[in-house]
PDB file of C-alpha atoms in Angstrom:
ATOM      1  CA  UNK A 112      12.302  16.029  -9.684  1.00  0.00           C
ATOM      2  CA  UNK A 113       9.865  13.211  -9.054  1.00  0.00           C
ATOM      3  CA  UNK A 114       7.980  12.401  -5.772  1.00  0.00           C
ATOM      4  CA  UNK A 115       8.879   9.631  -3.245  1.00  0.00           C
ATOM      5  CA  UNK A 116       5.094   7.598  -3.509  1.00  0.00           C
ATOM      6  CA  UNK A 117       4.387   4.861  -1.222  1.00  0.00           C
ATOM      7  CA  UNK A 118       1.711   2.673  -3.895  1.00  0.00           C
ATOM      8  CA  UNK A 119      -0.662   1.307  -1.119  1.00  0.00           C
ATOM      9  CA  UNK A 120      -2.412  -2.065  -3.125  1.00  0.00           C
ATOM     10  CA  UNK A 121      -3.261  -5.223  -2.979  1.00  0.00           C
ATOM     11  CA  UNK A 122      -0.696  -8.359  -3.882  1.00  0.00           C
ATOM     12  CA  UNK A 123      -4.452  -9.556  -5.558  1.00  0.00           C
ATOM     13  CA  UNK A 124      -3.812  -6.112  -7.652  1.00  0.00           C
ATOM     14  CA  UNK A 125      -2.855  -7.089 -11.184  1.00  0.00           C
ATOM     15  CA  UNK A 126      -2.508  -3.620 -12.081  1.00  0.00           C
ATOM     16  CA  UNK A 127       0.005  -2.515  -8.934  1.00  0.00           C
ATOM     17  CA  UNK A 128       3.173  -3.639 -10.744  1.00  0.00           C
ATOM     18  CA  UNK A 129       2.671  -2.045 -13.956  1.00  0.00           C
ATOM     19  CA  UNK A 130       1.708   1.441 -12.111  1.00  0.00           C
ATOM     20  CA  UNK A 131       4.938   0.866  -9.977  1.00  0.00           C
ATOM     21  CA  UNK A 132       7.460   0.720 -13.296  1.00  0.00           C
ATOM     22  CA  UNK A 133       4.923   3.410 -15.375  1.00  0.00           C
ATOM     23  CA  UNK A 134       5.487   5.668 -12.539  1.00  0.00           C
ATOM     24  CA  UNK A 135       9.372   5.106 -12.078  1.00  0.00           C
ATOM     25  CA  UNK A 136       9.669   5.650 -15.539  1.00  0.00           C
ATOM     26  CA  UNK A 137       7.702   9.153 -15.060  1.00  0.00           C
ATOM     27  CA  UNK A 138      10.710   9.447 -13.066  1.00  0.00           C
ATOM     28  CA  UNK A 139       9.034   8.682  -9.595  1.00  0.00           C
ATOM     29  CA  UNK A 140      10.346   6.783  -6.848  1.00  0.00           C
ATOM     30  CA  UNK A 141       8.480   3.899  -5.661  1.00  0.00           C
ATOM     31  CA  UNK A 142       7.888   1.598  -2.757  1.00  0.00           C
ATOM     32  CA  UNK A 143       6.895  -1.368  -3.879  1.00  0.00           C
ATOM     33  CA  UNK A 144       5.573  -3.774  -0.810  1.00  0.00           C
ATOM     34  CA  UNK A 145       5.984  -6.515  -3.311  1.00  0.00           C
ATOM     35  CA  UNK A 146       9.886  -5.822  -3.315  1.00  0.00           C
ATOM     36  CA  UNK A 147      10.701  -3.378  -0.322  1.00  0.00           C
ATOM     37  CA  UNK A 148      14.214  -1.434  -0.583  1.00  0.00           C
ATOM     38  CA  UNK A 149      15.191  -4.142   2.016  1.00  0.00           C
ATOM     39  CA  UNK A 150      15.625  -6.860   0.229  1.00  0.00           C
ATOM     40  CA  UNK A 151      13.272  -8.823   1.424  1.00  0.00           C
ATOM     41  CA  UNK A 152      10.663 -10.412  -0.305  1.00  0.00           C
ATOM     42  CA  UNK A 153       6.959  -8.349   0.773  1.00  0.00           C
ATOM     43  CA  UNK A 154       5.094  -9.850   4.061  1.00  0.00           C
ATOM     44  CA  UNK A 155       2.767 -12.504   3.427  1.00  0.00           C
ATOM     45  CA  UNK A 156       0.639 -14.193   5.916  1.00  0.00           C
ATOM     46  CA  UNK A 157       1.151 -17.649   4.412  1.00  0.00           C
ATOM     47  CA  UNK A 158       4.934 -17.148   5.443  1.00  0.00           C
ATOM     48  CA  UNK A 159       3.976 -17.286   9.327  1.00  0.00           C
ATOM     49  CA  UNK A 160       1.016 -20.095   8.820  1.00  0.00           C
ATOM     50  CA  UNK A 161      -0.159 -21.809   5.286  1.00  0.00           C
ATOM     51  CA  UNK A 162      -3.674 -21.953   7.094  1.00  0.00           C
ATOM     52  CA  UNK A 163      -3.602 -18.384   8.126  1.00  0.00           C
ATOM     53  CA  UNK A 164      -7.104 -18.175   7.481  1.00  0.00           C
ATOM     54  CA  UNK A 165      -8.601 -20.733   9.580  1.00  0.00           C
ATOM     55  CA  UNK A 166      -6.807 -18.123  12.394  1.00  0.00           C
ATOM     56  CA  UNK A 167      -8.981 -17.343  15.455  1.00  0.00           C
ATOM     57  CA  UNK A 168      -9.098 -13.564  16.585  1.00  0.00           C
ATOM     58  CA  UNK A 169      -6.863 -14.523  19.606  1.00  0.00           C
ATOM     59  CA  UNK A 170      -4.808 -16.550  17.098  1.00  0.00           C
ATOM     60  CA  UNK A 171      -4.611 -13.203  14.887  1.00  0.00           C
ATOM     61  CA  UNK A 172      -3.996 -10.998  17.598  1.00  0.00           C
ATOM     62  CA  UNK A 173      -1.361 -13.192  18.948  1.00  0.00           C
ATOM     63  CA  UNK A 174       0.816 -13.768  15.772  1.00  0.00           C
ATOM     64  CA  UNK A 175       0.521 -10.389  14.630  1.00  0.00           C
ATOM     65  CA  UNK A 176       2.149  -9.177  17.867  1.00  0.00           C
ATOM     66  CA  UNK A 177       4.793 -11.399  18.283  1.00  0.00           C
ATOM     67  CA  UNK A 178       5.796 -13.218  14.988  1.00  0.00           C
ATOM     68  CA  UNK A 179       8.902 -11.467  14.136  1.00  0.00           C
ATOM     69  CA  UNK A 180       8.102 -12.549  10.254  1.00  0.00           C
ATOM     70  CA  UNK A 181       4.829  -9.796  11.148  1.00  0.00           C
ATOM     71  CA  UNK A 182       7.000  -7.629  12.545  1.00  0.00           C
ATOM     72  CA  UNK A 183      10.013  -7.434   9.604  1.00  0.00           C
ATOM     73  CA  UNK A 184       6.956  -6.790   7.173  1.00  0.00           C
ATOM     74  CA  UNK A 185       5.003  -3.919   9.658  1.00  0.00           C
ATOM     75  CA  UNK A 186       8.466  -2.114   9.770  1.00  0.00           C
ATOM     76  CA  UNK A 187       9.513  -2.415   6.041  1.00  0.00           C
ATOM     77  CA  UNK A 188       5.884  -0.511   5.178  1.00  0.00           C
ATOM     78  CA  UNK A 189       6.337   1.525   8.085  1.00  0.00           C
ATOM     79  CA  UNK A 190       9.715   3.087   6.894  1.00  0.00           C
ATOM     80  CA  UNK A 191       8.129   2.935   3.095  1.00  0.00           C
ATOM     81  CA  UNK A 192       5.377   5.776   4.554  1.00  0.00           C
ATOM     82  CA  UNK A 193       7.844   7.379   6.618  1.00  0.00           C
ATOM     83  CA  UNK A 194      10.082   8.111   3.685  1.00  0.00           C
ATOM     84  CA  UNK A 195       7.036   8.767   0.836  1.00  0.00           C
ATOM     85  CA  UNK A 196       5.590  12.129   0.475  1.00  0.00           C
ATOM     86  CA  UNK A 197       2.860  10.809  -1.511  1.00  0.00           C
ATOM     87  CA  UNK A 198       0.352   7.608  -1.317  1.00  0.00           C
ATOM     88  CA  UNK A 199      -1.171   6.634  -4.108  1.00  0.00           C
ATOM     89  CA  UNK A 200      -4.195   4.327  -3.028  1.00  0.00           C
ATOM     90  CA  UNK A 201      -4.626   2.303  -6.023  1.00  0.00           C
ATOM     91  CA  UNK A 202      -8.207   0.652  -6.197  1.00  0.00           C
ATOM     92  CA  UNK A 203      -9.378  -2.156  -5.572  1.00  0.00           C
ATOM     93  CA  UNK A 204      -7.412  -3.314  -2.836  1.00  0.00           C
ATOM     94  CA  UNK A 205      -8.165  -4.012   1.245  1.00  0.00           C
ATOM     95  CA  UNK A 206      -8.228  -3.154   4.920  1.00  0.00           C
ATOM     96  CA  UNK A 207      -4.523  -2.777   4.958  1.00  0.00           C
ATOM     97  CA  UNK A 208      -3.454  -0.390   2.177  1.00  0.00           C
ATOM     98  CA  UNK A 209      -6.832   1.860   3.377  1.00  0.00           C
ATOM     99  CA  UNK A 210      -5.135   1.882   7.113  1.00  0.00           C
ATOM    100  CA  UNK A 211      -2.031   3.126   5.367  1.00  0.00           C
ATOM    101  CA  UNK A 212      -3.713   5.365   3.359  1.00  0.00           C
ATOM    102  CA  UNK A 213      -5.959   7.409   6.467  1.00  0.00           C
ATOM    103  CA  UNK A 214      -1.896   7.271   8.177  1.00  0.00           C
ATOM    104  CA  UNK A 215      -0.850   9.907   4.714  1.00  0.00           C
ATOM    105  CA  UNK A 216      -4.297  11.812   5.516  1.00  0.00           C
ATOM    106  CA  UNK A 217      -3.774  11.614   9.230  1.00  0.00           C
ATOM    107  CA  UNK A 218      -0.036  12.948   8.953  1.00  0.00           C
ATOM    108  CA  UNK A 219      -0.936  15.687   6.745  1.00  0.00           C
ATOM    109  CA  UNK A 220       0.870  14.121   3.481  1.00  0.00           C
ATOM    110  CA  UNK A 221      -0.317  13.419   0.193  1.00  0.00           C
ATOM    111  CA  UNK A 222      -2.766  10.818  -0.478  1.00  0.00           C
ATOM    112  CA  UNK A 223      -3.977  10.174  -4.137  1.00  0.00           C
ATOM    113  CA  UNK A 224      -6.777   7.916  -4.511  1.00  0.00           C
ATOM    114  CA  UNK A 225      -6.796   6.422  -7.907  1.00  0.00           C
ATOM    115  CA  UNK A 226     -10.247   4.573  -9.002  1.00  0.00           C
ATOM    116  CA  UNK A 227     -12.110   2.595 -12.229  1.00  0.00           C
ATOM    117  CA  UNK A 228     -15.832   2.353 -12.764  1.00  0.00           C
ATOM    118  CA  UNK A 229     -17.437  -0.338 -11.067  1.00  0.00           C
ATOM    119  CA  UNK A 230     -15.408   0.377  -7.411  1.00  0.00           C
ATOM    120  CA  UNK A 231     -17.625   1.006  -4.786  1.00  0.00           C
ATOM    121  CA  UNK A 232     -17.812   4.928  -3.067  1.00  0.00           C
ATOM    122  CA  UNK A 233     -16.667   5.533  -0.185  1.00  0.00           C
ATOM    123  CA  UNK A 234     -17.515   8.893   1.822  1.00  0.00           C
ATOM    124  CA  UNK A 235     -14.138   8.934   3.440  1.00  0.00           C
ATOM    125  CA  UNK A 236     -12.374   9.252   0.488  1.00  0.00           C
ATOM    126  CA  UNK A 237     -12.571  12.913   0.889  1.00  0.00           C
ATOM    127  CA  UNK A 238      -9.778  12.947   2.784  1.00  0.00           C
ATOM    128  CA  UNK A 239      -7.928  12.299   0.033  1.00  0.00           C
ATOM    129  CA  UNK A 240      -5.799  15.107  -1.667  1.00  0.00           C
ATOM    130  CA  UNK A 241      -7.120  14.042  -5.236  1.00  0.00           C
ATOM    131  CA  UNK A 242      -9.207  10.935  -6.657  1.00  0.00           C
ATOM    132  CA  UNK A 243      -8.197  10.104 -10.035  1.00  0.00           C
ATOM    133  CA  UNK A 244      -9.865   8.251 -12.876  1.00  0.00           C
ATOM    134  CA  UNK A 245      -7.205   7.527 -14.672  1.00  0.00           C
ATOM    135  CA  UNK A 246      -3.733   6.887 -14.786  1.00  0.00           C
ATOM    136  CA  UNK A 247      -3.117  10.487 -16.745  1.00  0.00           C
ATOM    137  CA  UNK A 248      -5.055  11.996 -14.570  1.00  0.00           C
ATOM    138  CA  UNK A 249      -3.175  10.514 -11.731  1.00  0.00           C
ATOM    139  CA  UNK A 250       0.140  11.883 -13.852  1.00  0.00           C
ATOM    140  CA  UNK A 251      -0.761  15.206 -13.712  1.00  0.00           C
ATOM    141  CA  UNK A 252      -1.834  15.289 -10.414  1.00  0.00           C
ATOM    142  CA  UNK A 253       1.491  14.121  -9.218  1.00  0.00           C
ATOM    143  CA  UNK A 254       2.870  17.370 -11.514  1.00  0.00           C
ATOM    144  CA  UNK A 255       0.707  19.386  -9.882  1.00  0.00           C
TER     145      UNK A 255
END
């Protein structure tokens, strides 16, 4: 039987929507932020503001708090993590899918960090359950 993986990306990612159909075809199940189990089309800032990033701090702090198009996308991940037994942090990608990733760590599930050359290290990273190279190697650590 296949794992439940949570693939914590980037939508800037080109590679996160071929790993989610490679690894449902390994016969994994995936969360996919891009299409949550929801329905809903995956959170993007531009939906609350088209000039998100001209945003203040306070203006950051204050739409992330109360804009209920923030808070349909926090829950949708949220209840993505809680179901997963396994996050596979799939490099390059930001602040975000690293938060979600030191959550898997924190609560004592699976995290899978898969790299490429030319990413920058990162000492935390040991906390990690496994940092693959490769996407076999990322195959058979999911057997494993």
């Amino acid at each position: 039987m296949g794992r439940r993986i949570y693939l914590a990306s980037s939508w800037r990612n080109a590679r996160q929507p071929h790993l989610v159909e490679y690894l449902r075809q390994e016969g994994h199940l995936v969360y996919d932020f891009r299409a949550p189990f929801n329905g809903v089309p995956g959170f993007a800032w531009s939906e609350i503001d088209p000039n998100w990033q001209a945003w203040s701090a306070q203006r950051y702090r204050e739409l992330l708090t109360t804009s209920p198009i923030a808070a349909r996308g926090f829950i949708s991940d949220l209840r993505g993590m809680q179901w997963a037994d396994t996050c596979v942090l799939l490099l390059p990608c930001g602040r975000s899918a690293h938060l979600e990733a030191g959550w898997f760590c924190g609560q004592g599930k699976r995290c899978i960090i898969l790299t490429q050359d030319g990413e920058e290290p990162e000492l935390m990273a040991l906390l990690a359950t496994d940092i693959c190279i490769s996407v076999a190697e990322l195959i058979g650590a999911l057997a494993s």
